[in-house]
Coordinates of N, CA and C and ligand atoms in Angstrom, one line a residue:
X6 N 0.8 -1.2 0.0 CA 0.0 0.0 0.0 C 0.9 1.3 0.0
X7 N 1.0 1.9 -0.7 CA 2.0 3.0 -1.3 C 1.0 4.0 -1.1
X8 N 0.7 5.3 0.3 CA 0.1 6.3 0.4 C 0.8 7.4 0.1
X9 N 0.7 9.3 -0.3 CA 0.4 9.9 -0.4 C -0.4 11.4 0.5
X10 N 0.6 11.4 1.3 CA -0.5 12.7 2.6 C -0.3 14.1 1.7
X11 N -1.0 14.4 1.5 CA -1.3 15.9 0.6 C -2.2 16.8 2.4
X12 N -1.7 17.9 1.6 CA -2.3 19.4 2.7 C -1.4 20.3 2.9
X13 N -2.0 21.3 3.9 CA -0.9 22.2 4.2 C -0.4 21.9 5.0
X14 N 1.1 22.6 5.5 CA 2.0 22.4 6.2 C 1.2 22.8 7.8
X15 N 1.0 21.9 8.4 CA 0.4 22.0 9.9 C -1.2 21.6 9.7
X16 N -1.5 21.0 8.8 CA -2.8 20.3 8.4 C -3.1 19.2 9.6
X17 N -1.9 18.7 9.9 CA -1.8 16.9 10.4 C -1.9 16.6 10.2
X18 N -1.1 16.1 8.5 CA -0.8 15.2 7.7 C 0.1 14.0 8.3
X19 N 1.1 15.0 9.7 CA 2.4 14.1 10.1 C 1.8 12.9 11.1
X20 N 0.8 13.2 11.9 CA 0.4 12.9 13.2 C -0.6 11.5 12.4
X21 N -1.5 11.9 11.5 CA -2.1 11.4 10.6 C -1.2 10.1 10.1
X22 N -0.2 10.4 9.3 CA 0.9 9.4 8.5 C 1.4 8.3 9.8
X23 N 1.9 8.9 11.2 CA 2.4 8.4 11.7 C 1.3 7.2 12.8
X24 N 0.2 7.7 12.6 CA -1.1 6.6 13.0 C -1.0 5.1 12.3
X25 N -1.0 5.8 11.0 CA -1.4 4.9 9.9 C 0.0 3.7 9.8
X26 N 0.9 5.0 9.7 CA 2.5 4.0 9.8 C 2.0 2.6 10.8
X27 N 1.4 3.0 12.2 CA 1.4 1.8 13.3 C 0.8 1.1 13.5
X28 N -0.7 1.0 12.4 CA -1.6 0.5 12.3 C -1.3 -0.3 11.1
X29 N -1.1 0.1 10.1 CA -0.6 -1.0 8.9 C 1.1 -1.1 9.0
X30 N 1.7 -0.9 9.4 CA 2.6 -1.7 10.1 C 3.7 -1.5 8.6
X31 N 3.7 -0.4 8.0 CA 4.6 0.4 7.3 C 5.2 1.9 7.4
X32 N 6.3 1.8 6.9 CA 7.2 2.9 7.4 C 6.0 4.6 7.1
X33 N 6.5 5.7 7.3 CA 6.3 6.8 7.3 C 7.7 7.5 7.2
X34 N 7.4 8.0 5.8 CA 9.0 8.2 5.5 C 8.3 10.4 5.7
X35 N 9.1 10.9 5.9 CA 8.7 12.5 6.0 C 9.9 13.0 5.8
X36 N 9.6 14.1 4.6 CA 11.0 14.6 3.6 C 11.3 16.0 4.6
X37 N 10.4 16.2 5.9 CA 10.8 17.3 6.7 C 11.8 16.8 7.9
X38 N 11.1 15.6 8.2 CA 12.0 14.6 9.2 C 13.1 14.2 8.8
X39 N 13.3 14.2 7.5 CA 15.2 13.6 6.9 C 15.6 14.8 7.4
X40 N 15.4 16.2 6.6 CA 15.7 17.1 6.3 C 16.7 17.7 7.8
X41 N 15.2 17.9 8.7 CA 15.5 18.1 10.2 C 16.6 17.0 11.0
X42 N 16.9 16.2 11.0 CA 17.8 15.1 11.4 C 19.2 15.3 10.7
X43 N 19.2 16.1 9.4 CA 20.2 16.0 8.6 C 21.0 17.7 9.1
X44 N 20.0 17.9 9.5 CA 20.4 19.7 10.1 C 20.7 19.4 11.4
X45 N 20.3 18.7 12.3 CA 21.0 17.9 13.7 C 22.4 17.4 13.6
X46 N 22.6 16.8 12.6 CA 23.7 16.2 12.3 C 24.8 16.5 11.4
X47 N 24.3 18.2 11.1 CA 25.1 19.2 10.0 C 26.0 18.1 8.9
X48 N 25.2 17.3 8.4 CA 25.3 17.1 7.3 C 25.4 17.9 6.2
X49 N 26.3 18.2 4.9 CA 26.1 18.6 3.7 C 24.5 18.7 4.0
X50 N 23.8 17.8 3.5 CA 22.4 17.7 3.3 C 21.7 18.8 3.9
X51 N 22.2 18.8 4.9 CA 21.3 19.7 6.1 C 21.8 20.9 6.2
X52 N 22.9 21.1 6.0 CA 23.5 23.0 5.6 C 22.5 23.3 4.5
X53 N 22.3 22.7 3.4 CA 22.0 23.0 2.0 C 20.2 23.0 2.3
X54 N 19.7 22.2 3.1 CA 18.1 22.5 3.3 C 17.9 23.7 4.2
X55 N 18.6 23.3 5.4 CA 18.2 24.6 6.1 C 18.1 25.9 6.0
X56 N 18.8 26.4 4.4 CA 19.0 28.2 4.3 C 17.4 27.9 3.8
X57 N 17.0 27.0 3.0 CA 15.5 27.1 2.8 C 15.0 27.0 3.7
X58 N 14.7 26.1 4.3 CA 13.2 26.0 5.4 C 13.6 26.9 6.4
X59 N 14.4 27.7 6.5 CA 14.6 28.3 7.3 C 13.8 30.1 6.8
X60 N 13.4 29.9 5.9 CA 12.5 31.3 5.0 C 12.0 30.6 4.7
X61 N 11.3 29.4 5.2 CA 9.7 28.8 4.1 C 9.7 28.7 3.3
X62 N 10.8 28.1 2.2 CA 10.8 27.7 0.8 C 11.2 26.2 1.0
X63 N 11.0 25.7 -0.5 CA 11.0 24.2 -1.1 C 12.4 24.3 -1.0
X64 N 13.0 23.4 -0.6 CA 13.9 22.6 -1.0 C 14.4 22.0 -2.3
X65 N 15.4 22.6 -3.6 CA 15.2 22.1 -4.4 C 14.9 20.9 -5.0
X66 N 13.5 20.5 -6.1 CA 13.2 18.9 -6.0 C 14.3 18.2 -6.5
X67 N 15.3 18.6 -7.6 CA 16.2 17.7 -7.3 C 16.8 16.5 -6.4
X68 N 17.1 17.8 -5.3 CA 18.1 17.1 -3.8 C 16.2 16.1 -3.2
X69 N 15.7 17.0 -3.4 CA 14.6 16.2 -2.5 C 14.3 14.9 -3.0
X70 N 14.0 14.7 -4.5 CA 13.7 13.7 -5.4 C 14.8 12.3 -4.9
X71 N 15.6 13.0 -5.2 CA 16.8 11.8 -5.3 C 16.7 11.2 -3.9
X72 N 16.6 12.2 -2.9 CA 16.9 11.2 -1.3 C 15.5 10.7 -1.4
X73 N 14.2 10.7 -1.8 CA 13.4 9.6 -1.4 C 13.2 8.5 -2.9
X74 N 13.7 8.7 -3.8 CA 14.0 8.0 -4.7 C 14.5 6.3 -3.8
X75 N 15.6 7.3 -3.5 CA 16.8 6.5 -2.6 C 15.7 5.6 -1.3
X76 N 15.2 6.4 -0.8 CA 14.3 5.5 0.5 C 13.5 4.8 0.3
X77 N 13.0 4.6 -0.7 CA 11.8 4.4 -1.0 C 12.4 2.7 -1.6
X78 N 13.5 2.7 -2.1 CA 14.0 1.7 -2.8 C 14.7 0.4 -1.6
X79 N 14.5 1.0 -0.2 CA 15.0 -0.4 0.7 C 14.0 -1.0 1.2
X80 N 14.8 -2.2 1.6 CA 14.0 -3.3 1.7 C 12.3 -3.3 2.9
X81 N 12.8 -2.1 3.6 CA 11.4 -1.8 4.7 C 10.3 -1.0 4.3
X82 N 10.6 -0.8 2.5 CA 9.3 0.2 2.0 C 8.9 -1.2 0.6
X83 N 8.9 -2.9 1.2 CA 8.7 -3.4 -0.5 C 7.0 -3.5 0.2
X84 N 6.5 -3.5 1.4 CA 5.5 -3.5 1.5 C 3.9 -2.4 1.1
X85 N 5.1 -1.4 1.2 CA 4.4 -0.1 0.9 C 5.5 1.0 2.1
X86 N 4.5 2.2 2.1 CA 5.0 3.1 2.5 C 4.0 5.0 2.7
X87 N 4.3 5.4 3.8 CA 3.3 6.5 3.6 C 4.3 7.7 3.1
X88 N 4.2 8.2 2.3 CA 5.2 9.7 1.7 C 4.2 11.1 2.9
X89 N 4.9 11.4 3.4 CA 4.4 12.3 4.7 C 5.2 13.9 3.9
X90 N 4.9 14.9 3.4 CA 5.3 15.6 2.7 C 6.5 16.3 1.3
X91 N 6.0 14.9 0.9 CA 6.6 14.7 -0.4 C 5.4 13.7 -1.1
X92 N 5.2 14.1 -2.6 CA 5.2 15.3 -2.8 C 5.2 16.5 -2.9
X93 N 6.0 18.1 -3.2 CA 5.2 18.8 -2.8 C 5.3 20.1 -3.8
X94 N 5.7 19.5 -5.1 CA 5.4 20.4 -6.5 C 5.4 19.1 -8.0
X95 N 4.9 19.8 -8.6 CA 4.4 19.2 -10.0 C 5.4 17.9 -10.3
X96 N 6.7 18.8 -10.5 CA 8.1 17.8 -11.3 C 8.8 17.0 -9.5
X97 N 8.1 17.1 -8.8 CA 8.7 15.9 -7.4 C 7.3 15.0 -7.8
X98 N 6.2 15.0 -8.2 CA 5.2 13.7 -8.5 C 4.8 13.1 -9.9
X99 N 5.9 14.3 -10.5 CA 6.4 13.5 -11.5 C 7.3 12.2 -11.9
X100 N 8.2 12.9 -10.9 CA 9.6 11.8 -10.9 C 9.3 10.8 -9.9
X101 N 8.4 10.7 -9.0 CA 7.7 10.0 -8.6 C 6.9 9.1 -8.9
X102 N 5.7 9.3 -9.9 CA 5.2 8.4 -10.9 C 6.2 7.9 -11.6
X103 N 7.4 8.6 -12.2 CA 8.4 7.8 -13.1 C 9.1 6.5 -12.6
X104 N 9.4 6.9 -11.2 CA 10.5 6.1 -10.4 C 9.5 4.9 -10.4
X105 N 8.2 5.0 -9.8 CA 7.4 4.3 -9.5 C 7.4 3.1 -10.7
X106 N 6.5 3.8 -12.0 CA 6.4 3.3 -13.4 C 7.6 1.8 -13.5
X107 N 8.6 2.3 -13.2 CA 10.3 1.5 -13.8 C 10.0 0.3 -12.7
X108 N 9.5 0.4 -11.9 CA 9.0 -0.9 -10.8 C 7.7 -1.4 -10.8
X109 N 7.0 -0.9 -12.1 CA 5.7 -1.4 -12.5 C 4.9 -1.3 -11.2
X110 N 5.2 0.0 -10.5 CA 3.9 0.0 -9.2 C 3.4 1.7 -9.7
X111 N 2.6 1.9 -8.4 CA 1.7 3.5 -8.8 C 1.7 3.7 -7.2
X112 N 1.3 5.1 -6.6 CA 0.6 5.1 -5.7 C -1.2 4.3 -5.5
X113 N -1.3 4.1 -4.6 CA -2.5 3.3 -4.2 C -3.5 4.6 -3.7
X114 N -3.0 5.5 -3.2 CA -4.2 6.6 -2.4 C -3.3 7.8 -2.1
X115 N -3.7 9.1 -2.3 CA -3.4 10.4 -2.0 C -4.7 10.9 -0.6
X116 N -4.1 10.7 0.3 CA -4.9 11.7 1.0 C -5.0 12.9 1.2
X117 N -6.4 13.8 0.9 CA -5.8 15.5 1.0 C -6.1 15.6 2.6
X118 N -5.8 16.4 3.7 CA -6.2 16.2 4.5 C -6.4 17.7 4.6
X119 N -7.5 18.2 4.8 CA -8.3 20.2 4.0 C -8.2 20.4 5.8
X120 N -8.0 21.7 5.3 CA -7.8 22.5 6.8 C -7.7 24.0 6.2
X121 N -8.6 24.9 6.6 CA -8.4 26.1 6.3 C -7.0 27.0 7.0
X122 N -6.8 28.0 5.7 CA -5.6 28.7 6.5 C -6.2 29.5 7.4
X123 N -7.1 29.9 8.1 CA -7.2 30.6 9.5 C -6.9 29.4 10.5
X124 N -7.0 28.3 10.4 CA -7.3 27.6 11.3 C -5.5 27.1 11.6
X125 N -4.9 26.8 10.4 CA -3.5 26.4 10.0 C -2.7 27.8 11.3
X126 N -2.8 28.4 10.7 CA -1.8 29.9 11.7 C -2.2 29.6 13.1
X127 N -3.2 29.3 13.5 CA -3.8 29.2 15.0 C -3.1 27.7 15.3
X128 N -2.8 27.2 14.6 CA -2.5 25.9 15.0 C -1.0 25.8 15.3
X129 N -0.1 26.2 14.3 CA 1.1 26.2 13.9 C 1.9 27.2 14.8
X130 N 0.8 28.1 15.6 CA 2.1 29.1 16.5 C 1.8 28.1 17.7
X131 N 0.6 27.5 17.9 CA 1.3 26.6 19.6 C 1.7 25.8 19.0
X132 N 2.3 25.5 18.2 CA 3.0 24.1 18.2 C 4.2 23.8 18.7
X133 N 4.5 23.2 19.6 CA 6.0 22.7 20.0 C 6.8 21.6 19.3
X134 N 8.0 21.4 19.3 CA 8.2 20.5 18.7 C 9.6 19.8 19.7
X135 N 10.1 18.7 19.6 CA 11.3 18.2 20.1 C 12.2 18.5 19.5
X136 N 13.3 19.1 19.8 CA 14.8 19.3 19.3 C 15.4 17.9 18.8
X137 N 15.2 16.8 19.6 CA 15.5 15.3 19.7 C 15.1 14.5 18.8
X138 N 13.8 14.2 18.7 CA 12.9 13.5 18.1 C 12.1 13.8 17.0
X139 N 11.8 15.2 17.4 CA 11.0 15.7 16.1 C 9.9 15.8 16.3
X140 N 9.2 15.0 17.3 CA 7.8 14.7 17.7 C 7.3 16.1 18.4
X141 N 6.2 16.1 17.5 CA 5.6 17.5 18.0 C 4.2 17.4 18.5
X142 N 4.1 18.7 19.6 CA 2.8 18.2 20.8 C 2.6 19.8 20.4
X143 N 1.3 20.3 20.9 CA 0.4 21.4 20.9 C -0.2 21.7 22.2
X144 N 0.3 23.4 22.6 CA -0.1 24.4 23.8 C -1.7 24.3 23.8
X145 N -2.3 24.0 23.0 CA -3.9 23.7 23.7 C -4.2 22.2 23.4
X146 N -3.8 21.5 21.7 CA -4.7 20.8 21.7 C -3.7 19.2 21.7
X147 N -2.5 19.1 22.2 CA -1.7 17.8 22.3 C -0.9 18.3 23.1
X148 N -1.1 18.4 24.4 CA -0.1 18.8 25.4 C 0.5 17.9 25.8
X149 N 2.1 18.0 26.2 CA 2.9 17.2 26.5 C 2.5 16.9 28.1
X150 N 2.9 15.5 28.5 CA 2.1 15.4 29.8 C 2.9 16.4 31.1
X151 N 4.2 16.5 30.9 CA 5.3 17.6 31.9 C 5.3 18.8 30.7
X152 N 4.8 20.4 31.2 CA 4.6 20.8 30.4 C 6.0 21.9 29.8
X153 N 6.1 21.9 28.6 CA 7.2 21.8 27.7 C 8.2 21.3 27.9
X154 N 8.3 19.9 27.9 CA 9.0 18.5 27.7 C 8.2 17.6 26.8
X155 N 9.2 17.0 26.1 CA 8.7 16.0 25.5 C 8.2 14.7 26.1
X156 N 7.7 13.9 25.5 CA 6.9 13.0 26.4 C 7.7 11.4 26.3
X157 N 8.5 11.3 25.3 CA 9.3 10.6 24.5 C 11.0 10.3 25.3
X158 N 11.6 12.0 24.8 CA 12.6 11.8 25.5 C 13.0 12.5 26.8
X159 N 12.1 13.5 26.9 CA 12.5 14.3 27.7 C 13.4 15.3 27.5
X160 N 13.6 16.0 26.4 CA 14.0 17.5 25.7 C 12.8 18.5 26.2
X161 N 13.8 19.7 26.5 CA 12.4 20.7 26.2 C 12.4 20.8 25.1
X162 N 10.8 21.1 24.8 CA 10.4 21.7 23.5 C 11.0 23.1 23.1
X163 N 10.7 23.1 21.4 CA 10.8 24.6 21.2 C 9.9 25.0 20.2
X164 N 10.1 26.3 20.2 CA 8.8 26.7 19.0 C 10.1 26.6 17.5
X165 N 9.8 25.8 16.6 CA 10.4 25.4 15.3 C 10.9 27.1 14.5
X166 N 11.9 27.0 14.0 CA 11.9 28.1 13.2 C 11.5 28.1 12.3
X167 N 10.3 26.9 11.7 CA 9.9 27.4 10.7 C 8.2 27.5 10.9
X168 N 8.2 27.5 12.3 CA 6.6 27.4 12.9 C 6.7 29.0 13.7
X169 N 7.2 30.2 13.1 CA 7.3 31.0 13.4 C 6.1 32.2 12.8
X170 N 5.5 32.7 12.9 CA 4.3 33.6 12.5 C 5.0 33.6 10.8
X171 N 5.4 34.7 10.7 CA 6.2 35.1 9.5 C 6.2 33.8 8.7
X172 N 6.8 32.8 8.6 CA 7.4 32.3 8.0 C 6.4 31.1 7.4
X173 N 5.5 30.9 8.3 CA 4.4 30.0 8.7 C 3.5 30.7 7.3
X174 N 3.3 31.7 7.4 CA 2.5 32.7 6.0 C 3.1 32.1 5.1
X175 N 4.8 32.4 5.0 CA 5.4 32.0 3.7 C 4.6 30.8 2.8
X176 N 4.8 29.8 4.3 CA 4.9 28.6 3.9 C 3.5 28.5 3.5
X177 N 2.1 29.0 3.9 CA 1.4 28.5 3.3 C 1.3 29.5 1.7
X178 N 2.1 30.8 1.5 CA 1.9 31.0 0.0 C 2.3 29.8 -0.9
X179 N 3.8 29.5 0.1 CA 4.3 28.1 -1.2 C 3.2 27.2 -1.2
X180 N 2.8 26.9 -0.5 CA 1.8 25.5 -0.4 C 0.7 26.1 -1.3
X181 N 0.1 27.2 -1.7 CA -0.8 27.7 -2.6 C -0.6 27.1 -3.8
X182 N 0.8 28.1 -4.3 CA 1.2 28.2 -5.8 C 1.6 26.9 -6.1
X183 N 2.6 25.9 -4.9 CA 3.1 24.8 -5.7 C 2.8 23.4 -5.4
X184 N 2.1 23.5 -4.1 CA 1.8 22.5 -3.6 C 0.0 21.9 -4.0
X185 N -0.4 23.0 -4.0 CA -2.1 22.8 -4.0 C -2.1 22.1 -5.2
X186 N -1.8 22.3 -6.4 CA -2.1 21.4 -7.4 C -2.0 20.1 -7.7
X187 N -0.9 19.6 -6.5 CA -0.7 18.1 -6.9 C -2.3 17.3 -6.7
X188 N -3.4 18.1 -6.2 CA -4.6 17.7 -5.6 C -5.2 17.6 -6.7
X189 N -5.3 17.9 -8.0 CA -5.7 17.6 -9.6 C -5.0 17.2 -9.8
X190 N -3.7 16.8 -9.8 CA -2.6 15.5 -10.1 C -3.2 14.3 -9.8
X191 N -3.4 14.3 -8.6 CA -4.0 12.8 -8.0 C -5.7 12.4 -8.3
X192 N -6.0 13.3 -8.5 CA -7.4 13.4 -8.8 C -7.6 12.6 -10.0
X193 N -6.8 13.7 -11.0 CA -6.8 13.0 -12.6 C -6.6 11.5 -12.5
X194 N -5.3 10.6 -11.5 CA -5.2 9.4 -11.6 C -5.9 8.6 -10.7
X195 N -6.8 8.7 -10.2 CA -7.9 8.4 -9.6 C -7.6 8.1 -8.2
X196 N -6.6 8.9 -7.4 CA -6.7 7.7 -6.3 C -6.5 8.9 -5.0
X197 N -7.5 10.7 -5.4 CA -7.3 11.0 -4.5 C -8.6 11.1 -3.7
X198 N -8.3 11.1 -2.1 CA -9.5 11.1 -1.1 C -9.4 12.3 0.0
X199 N -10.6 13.1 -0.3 CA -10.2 14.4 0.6 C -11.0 14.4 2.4
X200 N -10.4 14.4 3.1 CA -10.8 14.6 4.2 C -10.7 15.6 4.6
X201 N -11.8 16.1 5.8 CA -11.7 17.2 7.0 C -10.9 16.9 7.7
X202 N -9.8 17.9 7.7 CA -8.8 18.0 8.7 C -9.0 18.6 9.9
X203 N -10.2 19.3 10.0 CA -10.7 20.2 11.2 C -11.0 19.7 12.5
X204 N -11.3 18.5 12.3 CA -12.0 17.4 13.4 C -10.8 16.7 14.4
X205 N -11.6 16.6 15.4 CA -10.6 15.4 16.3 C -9.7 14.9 15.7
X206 N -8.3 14.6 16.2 CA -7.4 13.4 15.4 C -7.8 12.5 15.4
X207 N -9.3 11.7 16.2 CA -9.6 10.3 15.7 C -10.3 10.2 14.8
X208 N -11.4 11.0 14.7 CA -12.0 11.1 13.9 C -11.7 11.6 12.7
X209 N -10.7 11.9 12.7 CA -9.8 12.3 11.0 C -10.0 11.1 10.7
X210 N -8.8 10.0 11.9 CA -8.2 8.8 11.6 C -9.1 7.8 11.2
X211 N -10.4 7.6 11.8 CA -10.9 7.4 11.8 C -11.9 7.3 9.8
X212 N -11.8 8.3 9.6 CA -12.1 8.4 8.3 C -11.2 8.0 6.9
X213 N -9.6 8.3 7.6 CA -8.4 7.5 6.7 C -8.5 6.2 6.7
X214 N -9.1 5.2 7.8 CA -9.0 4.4 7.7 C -10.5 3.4 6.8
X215 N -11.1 4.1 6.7 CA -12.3 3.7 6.5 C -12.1 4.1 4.7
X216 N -11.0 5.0 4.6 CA -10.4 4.9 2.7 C -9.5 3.8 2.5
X217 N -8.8 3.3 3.5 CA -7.5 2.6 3.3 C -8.0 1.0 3.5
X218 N -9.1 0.9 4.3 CA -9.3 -0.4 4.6 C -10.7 -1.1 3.3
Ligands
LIG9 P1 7.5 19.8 6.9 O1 8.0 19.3 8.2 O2 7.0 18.7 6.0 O3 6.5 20.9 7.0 O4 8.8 20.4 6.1 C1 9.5 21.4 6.6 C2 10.3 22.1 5.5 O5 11.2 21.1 4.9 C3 9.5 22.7 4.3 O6 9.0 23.9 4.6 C4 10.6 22.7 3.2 O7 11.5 23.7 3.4 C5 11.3 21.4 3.5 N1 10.7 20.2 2.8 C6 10.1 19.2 3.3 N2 9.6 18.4 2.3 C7 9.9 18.9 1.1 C8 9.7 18.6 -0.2 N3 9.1 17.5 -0.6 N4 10.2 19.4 -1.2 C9 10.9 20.5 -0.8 N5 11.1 20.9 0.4 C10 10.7 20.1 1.4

């Protein structure tokens, strides 16, 4: 089962992916989570992402293409796999259906997960996130149980530099111009399913699963 999470950035696409990863018992690969880990570990990789996401831009699809090209091709994704923000312009689901094509497979489901931008900016400034892990909890509505610590490792949280007011706008202009359309991409090949993102996390989940199953 080869998924697809489509939305805006703070939709809860991640939280969503990461459900589904533990329920069907496949990876959740997230081209923000390489990214972030690769900037922990000042990797090349991660010098070269961060001048972007650090001003709310794409990442060129080049570098992005090729590293999940690359992930997608070991042995823990032959079952399938959920793509957690990747896609996230025209020529990355391009080379994506291509890569795909050469292995005689397709995606199986695009989930959009809709969430208005007023709701997105209210969501995305309480967000905390782990310095450590990555795992991110929410000042009203996923509070960490010791509050600003993670629940995981025990880092304080912080507010993300790219969950910053400013930047947080950016990101949803890019998500307009370049992102929104892959949602007639997936459409045209029949395999997209749009849900309310507005609702409870279970009852999101609850509706992804009721596509998936
Ligand atoms: P996310 O955690 O998915 O919101 O990603 C955080 C940031 O990582 C984005 O704002 C981009 O700068 C970068 N990024 C993540 N995925 C991609 C992608 N598929 N293409 C380009 N940049 C990406």
């Amino acid at each position: 089962m080869k998924i697809v999470m489509l939305g805006a950035p703070g939709a809860g696409k991640g939280t969503q992916a990461r459900m589904i990863s533990e329920k069907f018992g496949i990876p959740q690969i997230s081209t923000g989570d390489i990214f972030r880990a690769n900037i922990r570990d000042n990797t090349e990789l991660g010098q070269r992402a961060k001048s972007y996401m650090d001003q709310g831009l794409l990442v060129p699809d080049q570098v992005t293409c090729d590293l999940v090209v690359d992930r997608i091709s070991k042995d823990d994704c032959a079952e399938g796999y959920i793509l957690d923000g990747f896609p996230r312009t025209i020529p990355q689901a391009e080379a994506l259906t291509k890569a795909l094509e050469k292995t005689g497979s397709r995606i199986d489901f695009a989930i959009d997960v809709e969430v208005p931008d007023d709701h997105i900016v209210e969501r995305m400034s309480g967000r905390r996130a782990c310095p450590q892990c990555g795992e991110t909890f929410h000042i009203l509505y996923r509070k960490p149980v010791k509050d600003g610590i993670c629940d995981h490792c025990g880092n304080e949280l912080i507010l993300r530099d790219d969950d910053h007011p400013d930047t947080v706008q950016k990101r949803l202009d890019v998500y307009h111009s370049q992102t929104q359309p892959l949602i007639e991409y997936y459409r045209e090949q029949g395999v997209l399913h749009s849900i309310d993102g507005t609702r409870e996390m279970d009852t999101v989940f609850a509706d992804i699963c009721a596509v998936l199953e």
